[in-house]
mmCIF file of C-alpha atoms and ligand atoms in Angstrom:
data_model
loop_
_atom_site.group_PDB
_atom_site.id
_atom_site.type_symbol
_atom_site.label_atom_id
_atom_site.label_comp_id
_atom_site.label_asym_id
_atom_site.label_seq_id
_atom_site.Cartn_x
_atom_site.Cartn_y
_atom_site.Cartn_z
ATOM 1 C CA UNK A 1 0.000 0.000 0.000
ATOM 2 C CA UNK A 2 1.368 3.428 -0.898
ATOM 3 C CA UNK A 3 0.985 6.599 1.117
ATOM 4 C CA UNK A 4 -2.286 8.442 0.684
ATOM 5 C CA UNK A 5 -4.008 5.704 -1.337
ATOM 6 C CA UNK A 6 -7.465 6.920 -0.342
ATOM 7 C CA UNK A 7 -6.677 10.512 -1.229
ATOM 8 C CA UNK A 8 -5.239 9.667 -4.621
ATOM 9 C CA UNK A 9 -8.209 7.563 -5.646
ATOM 10 C CA UNK A 10 -10.586 10.248 -4.351
ATOM 11 C CA UNK A 11 -12.629 7.715 -2.414
ATOM 12 C CA UNK A 12 -12.165 5.456 0.543
ATOM 13 C CA UNK A 13 -10.577 2.130 -0.360
ATOM 14 C CA UNK A 14 -13.164 -0.577 0.274
ATOM 15 C CA UNK A 15 -10.481 -2.947 1.516
ATOM 16 C CA UNK A 16 -9.476 -0.544 4.251
ATOM 17 C CA UNK A 17 -10.864 -1.262 7.706
ATOM 18 C CA UNK A 18 -13.576 1.129 8.845
ATOM 19 C CA UNK A 19 -12.541 0.681 12.452
ATOM 20 C CA UNK A 20 -9.072 -0.195 13.761
ATOM 21 C CA UNK A 21 -8.506 -1.143 17.411
ATOM 22 C CA UNK A 22 -4.963 -1.225 18.775
ATOM 23 C CA UNK A 23 -3.365 -2.601 21.937
ATOM 24 C CA UNK A 24 -0.361 -0.330 22.180
ATOM 25 C CA UNK A 25 2.016 -2.644 24.013
ATOM 26 C CA UNK A 26 5.775 -2.611 24.558
ATOM 27 C CA UNK A 27 6.509 0.861 25.939
ATOM 28 C CA UNK A 28 8.314 -0.494 29.012
ATOM 29 C CA UNK A 29 10.504 -2.886 27.050
ATOM 30 C CA UNK A 30 11.301 -0.161 24.524
ATOM 31 C CA UNK A 31 12.663 2.047 27.330
ATOM 32 C CA UNK A 32 14.561 -0.762 29.054
ATOM 33 C CA UNK A 33 16.283 -1.678 25.804
ATOM 34 C CA UNK A 34 17.667 1.847 25.825
ATOM 35 C CA UNK A 35 18.833 1.635 29.434
ATOM 36 C CA UNK A 36 16.006 3.941 30.572
ATOM 37 C CA UNK A 37 13.476 3.351 33.361
ATOM 38 C CA UNK A 38 10.426 1.561 31.935
ATOM 39 C CA UNK A 39 8.069 4.485 32.421
ATOM 40 C CA UNK A 40 10.192 6.553 30.026
ATOM 41 C CA UNK A 41 8.610 4.464 27.280
ATOM 42 C CA UNK A 42 5.177 6.007 27.724
ATOM 43 C CA UNK A 43 5.981 9.513 26.417
ATOM 44 C CA UNK A 44 7.622 7.786 23.429
ATOM 45 C CA UNK A 45 4.373 5.861 23.019
ATOM 46 C CA UNK A 46 2.442 9.126 22.776
ATOM 47 C CA UNK A 47 4.650 10.122 19.805
ATOM 48 C CA UNK A 48 3.693 6.903 18.072
ATOM 49 C CA UNK A 49 0.007 7.652 18.708
ATOM 50 C CA UNK A 50 0.431 10.970 16.918
ATOM 51 C CA UNK A 51 1.878 9.228 13.868
ATOM 52 C CA UNK A 52 -0.802 6.549 13.689
ATOM 53 C CA UNK A 53 -3.602 9.123 14.081
ATOM 54 C CA UNK A 54 -2.068 11.101 11.227
ATOM 55 C CA UNK A 55 -2.079 8.083 8.903
ATOM 56 C CA UNK A 56 -5.680 7.216 9.817
ATOM 57 C CA UNK A 57 -6.734 10.798 9.081
ATOM 58 C CA UNK A 58 -4.979 10.672 5.698
ATOM 59 C CA UNK A 59 -6.563 7.372 4.777
ATOM 60 C CA UNK A 60 -9.987 8.550 5.964
ATOM 61 C CA UNK A 61 -10.387 5.620 8.348
ATOM 62 C CA UNK A 62 -13.609 6.458 10.246
ATOM 63 C CA UNK A 63 -12.765 5.030 13.702
ATOM 64 C CA UNK A 64 -9.564 4.299 15.643
ATOM 65 C CA UNK A 65 -9.739 2.828 19.164
ATOM 66 C CA UNK A 66 -6.551 2.802 21.235
ATOM 67 C CA UNK A 67 -6.034 0.857 24.454
ATOM 68 C CA UNK A 68 -4.158 3.310 26.667
ATOM 69 C CA UNK A 69 -4.760 1.971 30.182
ATOM 70 C CA UNK A 70 -6.533 -1.195 31.211
ATOM 71 C CA UNK A 71 -8.589 -1.766 34.339
ATOM 72 C CA UNK A 72 -5.773 -4.118 35.414
ATOM 73 C CA UNK A 73 -2.988 -1.557 34.905
ATOM 74 C CA UNK A 74 -3.769 0.017 38.314
ATOM 75 C CA UNK A 75 -1.797 -2.908 39.721
ATOM 76 C CA UNK A 76 1.463 -1.472 38.397
ATOM 77 C CA UNK A 77 3.895 0.324 40.727
ATOM 78 C CA UNK A 78 2.280 3.510 42.044
ATOM 79 C CA UNK A 79 5.028 5.636 40.537
ATOM 80 C CA UNK A 80 4.347 4.314 37.036
ATOM 81 C CA UNK A 81 0.572 4.725 37.436
ATOM 82 C CA UNK A 82 1.063 8.333 38.593
ATOM 83 C CA UNK A 83 3.315 9.081 35.655
ATOM 84 C CA UNK A 84 0.819 7.587 33.200
ATOM 85 C CA UNK A 85 -2.022 9.670 34.700
ATOM 86 C CA UNK A 86 0.170 12.750 34.496
ATOM 87 C CA UNK A 87 1.012 12.011 30.886
ATOM 88 C CA UNK A 88 -2.650 11.437 30.047
ATOM 89 C CA UNK A 89 -3.513 14.828 31.525
ATOM 90 C CA UNK A 90 -0.717 16.645 29.715
ATOM 91 C CA UNK A 91 -1.444 14.914 26.406
ATOM 92 C CA UNK A 92 -5.133 15.827 26.558
ATOM 93 C CA UNK A 93 -4.198 19.471 27.078
ATOM 94 C CA UNK A 94 -1.457 19.526 24.491
ATOM 95 C CA UNK A 95 -2.949 17.467 21.683
ATOM 96 C CA UNK A 96 -6.420 18.962 21.540
ATOM 97 C CA UNK A 97 -5.399 21.724 19.125
ATOM 98 C CA UNK A 98 -3.793 19.227 16.762
ATOM 99 C CA UNK A 99 -6.929 17.087 16.928
ATOM 100 C CA UNK A 100 -9.006 20.158 16.082
ATOM 101 C CA UNK A 101 -6.804 20.942 13.072
ATOM 102 C CA UNK A 102 -7.263 17.398 11.800
ATOM 103 C CA UNK A 103 -11.035 17.380 12.461
ATOM 104 C CA UNK A 104 -10.599 14.504 14.898
ATOM 105 C CA UNK A 105 -13.359 13.833 17.401
ATOM 106 C CA UNK A 106 -12.103 12.454 20.714
ATOM 107 C CA UNK A 107 -14.026 10.064 22.920
ATOM 108 C CA UNK A 108 -12.687 8.401 26.050
ATOM 109 C CA UNK A 109 -14.159 4.990 26.847
ATOM 110 C CA UNK A 110 -13.864 3.164 30.160
ATOM 111 C CA UNK A 111 -14.810 3.781 33.774
ATOM 112 C CA UNK A 112 -13.657 7.366 34.215
ATOM 113 C CA UNK A 113 -14.993 7.640 37.785
ATOM 114 C CA UNK A 114 -11.727 6.183 39.063
ATOM 115 C CA UNK A 115 -9.725 9.128 37.717
ATOM 116 C CA UNK A 116 -8.889 12.226 39.748
ATOM 117 C CA UNK A 117 -11.462 15.018 39.439
ATOM 118 C CA UNK A 118 -9.179 17.301 37.454
ATOM 119 C CA UNK A 119 -8.419 14.522 34.973
ATOM 120 C CA UNK A 120 -12.131 13.794 34.570
ATOM 121 C CA UNK A 121 -12.697 17.483 33.893
ATOM 122 C CA UNK A 122 -9.885 17.579 31.339
ATOM 123 C CA UNK A 123 -11.358 14.552 29.555
ATOM 124 C CA UNK A 124 -14.767 16.238 29.384
ATOM 125 C CA UNK A 125 -13.189 19.447 28.170
ATOM 126 C CA UNK A 126 -11.265 17.697 25.359
ATOM 127 C CA UNK A 127 -14.358 15.762 24.326
ATOM 128 C CA UNK A 128 -16.435 18.931 24.304
ATOM 129 C CA UNK A 129 -13.867 20.855 22.288
ATOM 130 C CA UNK A 130 -13.783 18.205 19.589
ATOM 131 C CA UNK A 131 -17.402 17.020 19.657
ATOM 132 C CA UNK A 132 -18.447 18.700 16.417
ATOM 133 C CA UNK A 133 -15.497 17.420 14.411
ATOM 134 C CA UNK A 134 -16.549 15.293 11.466
ATOM 135 C CA UNK A 135 -13.298 13.472 10.685
ATOM 136 C CA UNK A 136 -11.713 10.503 12.431
ATOM 137 C CA UNK A 137 -13.384 9.332 15.638
ATOM 138 C CA UNK A 138 -10.507 8.650 18.038
ATOM 139 C CA UNK A 139 -11.596 6.506 20.979
ATOM 140 C CA UNK A 140 -9.105 6.242 23.810
ATOM 141 C CA UNK A 141 -9.777 3.318 26.123
ATOM 142 C CA UNK A 142 -8.701 4.349 29.622
ATOM 143 C CA UNK A 143 -9.523 2.343 32.729
ATOM 144 C CA UNK A 144 -11.282 0.119 30.236
ATOM 145 C CA UNK A 145 -11.854 -3.609 30.534
ATOM 146 C CA UNK A 146 -13.883 -5.783 28.189
ATOM 147 C CA UNK A 147 -15.484 -7.571 31.129
ATOM 148 C CA UNK A 148 -16.346 -4.260 32.788
ATOM 149 C CA UNK A 149 -18.009 -3.157 29.540
ATOM 150 C CA UNK A 150 -20.137 -6.318 29.394
ATOM 151 C CA UNK A 151 -20.993 -6.132 33.113
ATOM 152 C CA UNK A 152 -22.058 -2.475 32.922
ATOM 153 C CA UNK A 153 -24.276 -3.288 29.921
ATOM 154 C CA UNK A 154 -25.870 -6.119 31.925
ATOM 155 C CA UNK A 155 -26.429 -3.755 34.840
ATOM 156 C CA UNK A 156 -28.154 -1.159 32.643
ATOM 157 C CA UNK A 157 -30.363 -3.804 31.079
ATOM 158 C CA UNK A 158 -31.315 -5.170 34.512
ATOM 159 C CA UNK A 159 -32.285 -1.639 35.566
ATOM 160 C CA UNK A 160 -34.519 -1.333 32.514
ATOM 161 C CA UNK A 161 -36.165 -4.650 33.312
ATOM 162 C CA UNK A 162 -36.701 -3.527 36.911
ATOM 163 C CA UNK A 163 -38.352 -0.339 35.689
ATOM 164 C CA UNK A 164 -40.582 -2.404 33.446
ATOM 165 C CA UNK A 165 -39.213 -0.740 30.302
ATOM 166 C CA UNK A 166 -38.265 -4.043 28.699
ATOM 167 C CA UNK A 167 -39.122 -7.688 29.298
ATOM 168 C CA UNK A 168 -36.335 -10.248 29.830
ATOM 169 C CA UNK A 169 -37.595 -12.056 26.711
ATOM 170 C CA UNK A 170 -36.691 -9.001 24.652
ATOM 171 C CA UNK A 171 -33.005 -9.267 25.540
ATOM 172 C CA UNK A 172 -31.059 -10.509 22.561
ATOM 173 C CA UNK A 173 -27.602 -9.762 21.153
ATOM 174 C CA UNK A 174 -28.801 -6.647 19.389
ATOM 175 C CA UNK A 175 -30.501 -5.256 22.486
ATOM 176 C CA UNK A 176 -27.522 -6.132 24.674
ATOM 177 C CA UNK A 177 -24.935 -4.540 22.419
ATOM 178 C CA UNK A 178 -26.834 -1.232 22.508
ATOM 179 C CA UNK A 179 -25.677 -0.827 26.107
ATOM 180 C CA UNK A 180 -21.997 -1.434 25.476
ATOM 181 C CA UNK A 181 -19.478 1.365 24.996
ATOM 182 C CA UNK A 182 -19.639 2.869 21.490
ATOM 183 C CA UNK A 183 -22.836 1.128 20.426
ATOM 184 C CA UNK A 184 -23.116 3.819 17.756
ATOM 185 C CA UNK A 185 -20.041 2.802 15.730
ATOM 186 C CA UNK A 186 -19.265 -0.364 13.781
ATOM 187 C CA UNK A 187 -17.304 -3.088 15.531
ATOM 188 C CA UNK A 188 -13.558 -3.151 14.780
ATOM 189 C CA UNK A 189 -12.573 -4.731 11.460
ATOM 190 C CA UNK A 190 -8.908 -4.893 12.362
ATOM 191 C CA UNK A 191 -7.320 -5.487 15.769
ATOM 192 C CA UNK A 192 -3.599 -4.821 16.089
ATOM 193 C CA UNK A 193 -1.419 -5.711 19.057
ATOM 194 C CA UNK A 194 2.193 -4.616 19.143
ATOM 195 C CA UNK A 195 4.865 -5.849 21.536
ATOM 196 C CA UNK A 196 4.849 -9.509 20.546
ATOM 197 C CA UNK A 197 2.256 -10.884 22.980
ATOM 198 C CA UNK A 198 -0.609 -12.812 21.454
ATOM 199 C CA UNK A 199 -3.456 -12.113 23.820
ATOM 200 C CA UNK A 200 -6.424 -9.783 24.165
ATOM 201 C CA UNK A 201 -5.691 -8.674 27.750
ATOM 202 C CA UNK A 202 -9.341 -7.801 28.474
ATOM 203 C CA UNK A 203 -9.659 -5.344 25.578
ATOM 204 C CA UNK A 204 -12.801 -5.389 23.400
ATOM 205 C CA UNK A 205 -14.167 -8.846 24.175
ATOM 206 C CA UNK A 206 -17.687 -8.623 22.790
ATOM 207 C CA UNK A 207 -16.864 -6.244 19.944
ATOM 208 C CA UNK A 208 -14.000 -8.341 18.532
ATOM 209 C CA UNK A 209 -16.131 -11.447 17.844
ATOM 210 C CA UNK A 210 -15.373 -11.215 14.101
ATOM 211 C CA UNK A 211 -12.453 -8.816 14.048
ATOM 212 C CA UNK A 212 -9.336 -9.741 12.065
ATOM 213 C CA UNK A 213 -6.421 -10.130 14.480
ATOM 214 C CA UNK A 214 -2.929 -8.886 13.631
ATOM 215 C CA UNK A 215 0.062 -9.235 15.927
ATOM 216 C CA UNK A 216 3.311 -7.336 15.505
ATOM 217 C CA UNK A 217 6.578 -7.946 17.331
ATOM 218 C CA UNK A 218 7.387 -4.272 17.077
ATOM 219 C CA UNK A 219 7.380 -2.361 20.359
ATOM 220 C CA UNK A 220 4.711 0.349 20.355
ATOM 221 C CA UNK A 221 7.015 3.436 20.282
ATOM 222 C CA UNK A 222 8.575 2.002 17.091
ATOM 223 C CA UNK A 223 5.214 1.423 15.393
ATOM 224 C CA UNK A 224 5.238 3.862 12.492
ATOM 225 C CA UNK A 225 3.516 4.588 9.188
ATOM 226 C CA UNK A 226 5.237 1.705 7.435
ATOM 227 C CA UNK A 227 4.236 -0.745 10.158
ATOM 228 C CA UNK A 228 0.599 0.377 10.009
ATOM 229 C CA UNK A 229 0.610 0.137 6.234
ATOM 230 C CA UNK A 230 1.923 -3.421 6.514
ATOM 231 C CA UNK A 231 -0.960 -4.288 8.840
ATOM 232 C CA UNK A 232 -3.439 -2.694 6.423
ATOM 233 C CA UNK A 233 -1.927 -4.590 3.528
ATOM 234 C CA UNK A 234 -2.226 -7.855 5.441
ATOM 235 C CA UNK A 235 -5.847 -7.017 6.297
ATOM 236 C CA UNK A 236 -6.693 -6.316 2.655
ATOM 237 C CA UNK A 237 -5.685 -9.871 1.721
ATOM 238 C CA UNK A 238 -7.964 -11.575 4.262
ATOM 239 C CA UNK A 239 -11.210 -13.219 3.337
ATOM 240 C CA UNK A 240 -13.805 -12.477 5.992
ATOM 241 C CA UNK A 241 -16.339 -15.261 6.025
ATOM 242 C CA UNK A 242 -18.484 -14.601 9.110
ATOM 243 C CA UNK A 243 -19.383 -18.280 9.276
ATOM 244 C CA UNK A 244 -20.081 -18.721 5.565
ATOM 245 C CA UNK A 245 -17.979 -20.731 3.153
ATOM 246 C CA UNK A 246 -15.245 -19.176 1.055
ATOM 247 C CA UNK A 247 -17.270 -19.876 -2.103
ATOM 248 C CA UNK A 248 -20.342 -18.103 -0.757
ATOM 249 C CA UNK A 249 -18.269 -15.044 0.095
ATOM 250 C CA UNK A 250 -16.730 -15.011 -3.388
ATOM 251 C CA UNK A 251 -20.161 -15.256 -5.022
ATOM 252 C CA UNK A 252 -21.462 -12.346 -2.968
ATOM 253 C CA UNK A 253 -18.424 -10.240 -3.850
ATOM 254 C CA UNK A 254 -18.930 -11.035 -7.538
ATOM 255 C CA UNK A 255 -22.638 -10.109 -7.319
ATOM 256 C CA UNK A 256 -21.831 -6.808 -5.639
ATOM 257 C CA UNK A 257 -19.303 -5.727 -8.284
HETATM 258 C C1 LIG B 1 1.835 -0.531 27.144
HETATM 259 O O1 LIG B 1 3.182 -0.751 27.318
HETATM 260 C C2 LIG B 1 1.355 0.706 27.855
HETATM 261 C C3 LIG B 1 0.459 0.457 29.002
HETATM 262 C C4 LIG B 1 0.004 -0.681 29.387
HETATM 263 C C5 LIG B 1 0.065 1.631 29.765
HETATM 264 P P1 LIG B 1 3.743 -1.543 28.582
HETATM 265 O O2 LIG B 1 4.022 -0.550 29.653
HETATM 266 O O3 LIG B 1 2.835 -2.642 28.931
HETATM 267 O O4 LIG B 1 5.108 -2.099 28.004
HETATM 268 P P2 LIG B 1 5.736 -3.536 28.273
HETATM 269 O O5 LIG B 1 4.737 -4.549 27.816
HETATM 270 O O6 LIG B 1 5.992 -3.640 29.735
HETATM 271 O O7 LIG B 1 6.978 -3.535 27.451
HETATM 272 C C1 LIG B 2 -2.502 -4.180 27.628
HETATM 273 O O1 LIG B 2 -1.147 -4.231 27.864
HETATM 274 C C2 LIG B 2 -3.059 -2.863 28.049
HETATM 275 C C3 LIG B 2 -2.621 -1.703 27.308
HETATM 276 C C4 LIG B 2 -1.828 -1.667 26.278
HETATM 277 C C5 LIG B 2 -3.170 -0.453 27.756
HETATM 278 P P1 LIG B 2 -0.546 -4.929 29.190
HETATM 279 O O2 LIG B 2 0.921 -4.774 29.084
HETATM 280 O O3 LIG B 2 -1.192 -4.371 30.385
HETATM 281 O O4 LIG B 2 -0.999 -6.440 28.999
HETATM 282 P P2 LIG B 2 -0.461 -7.772 29.690
HETATM 283 O O5 LIG B 2 -0.391 -7.500 31.155
HETATM 284 O O6 LIG B 2 0.886 -8.057 29.125
HETATM 285 O O7 LIG B 2 -1.454 -8.823 29.312
HETATM 286 MG MG1 LIG B 3 2.751 -4.599 28.360
#
């Protein structure tokens, strides 16, 4: 894939994912390899975020979801957690103007109640400042866990049943998924994990049921335009069958063209 494919063709490439979800892993190892303390990898990770957002904007990818901090990451040493929170705060303040320029709309997903009040306010402020932007939707998953997402959806549904708004018989997959985070956007087409591990680590559990998985050994701060383009190229060669046979999928593609 060459740079700016979507721009050059004047339309969005149909083989491009409409939603990319990324587990940005490997910041600590990246820093240690350089003889630095592991938390020094996180600011370098923010640089990589900037680059990936830029490519997604260029390619007119509608949604990008980044796993920034999991509900399990609170278990890290307090010093590292504090530094990550500090970095989150500073990045929100600093990046909002760049997001504006690129027409990026920011949304933070996860249980934000656990964050300090001033961080919660900064999140709201950044979301408000970018809410009318019509370009890329950038979803940052912070204090997010896939199980938390499913449990909070179950809780909201139970409340509706208790209020008599819906009957238990009405609960199906469609109804359930309306209560998950970002029910208004398509599920991810492409999931990328950097850092070499091949696991989901409690990221989007429900939403990744049919997502194409791509694992890279590259450490997140090194993940650049070329690496993303490689992932997109790999994605474009996959046949997504959603339970059908390969032949059925080919027939449908032929009919559509
Ligand atoms: C990912 O990088 C960033 C967060 C989880 C906040 P890590 O900090 O997990 O880096 P490694 O996996 O230890 O190298
Ligand atoms: C997943 O990375 C979470 C984020 C990238 C935010 P971890 O480094 O926390 O995952 P594990 O612990 O290796 O599974
Ligand atoms: Mg890690």
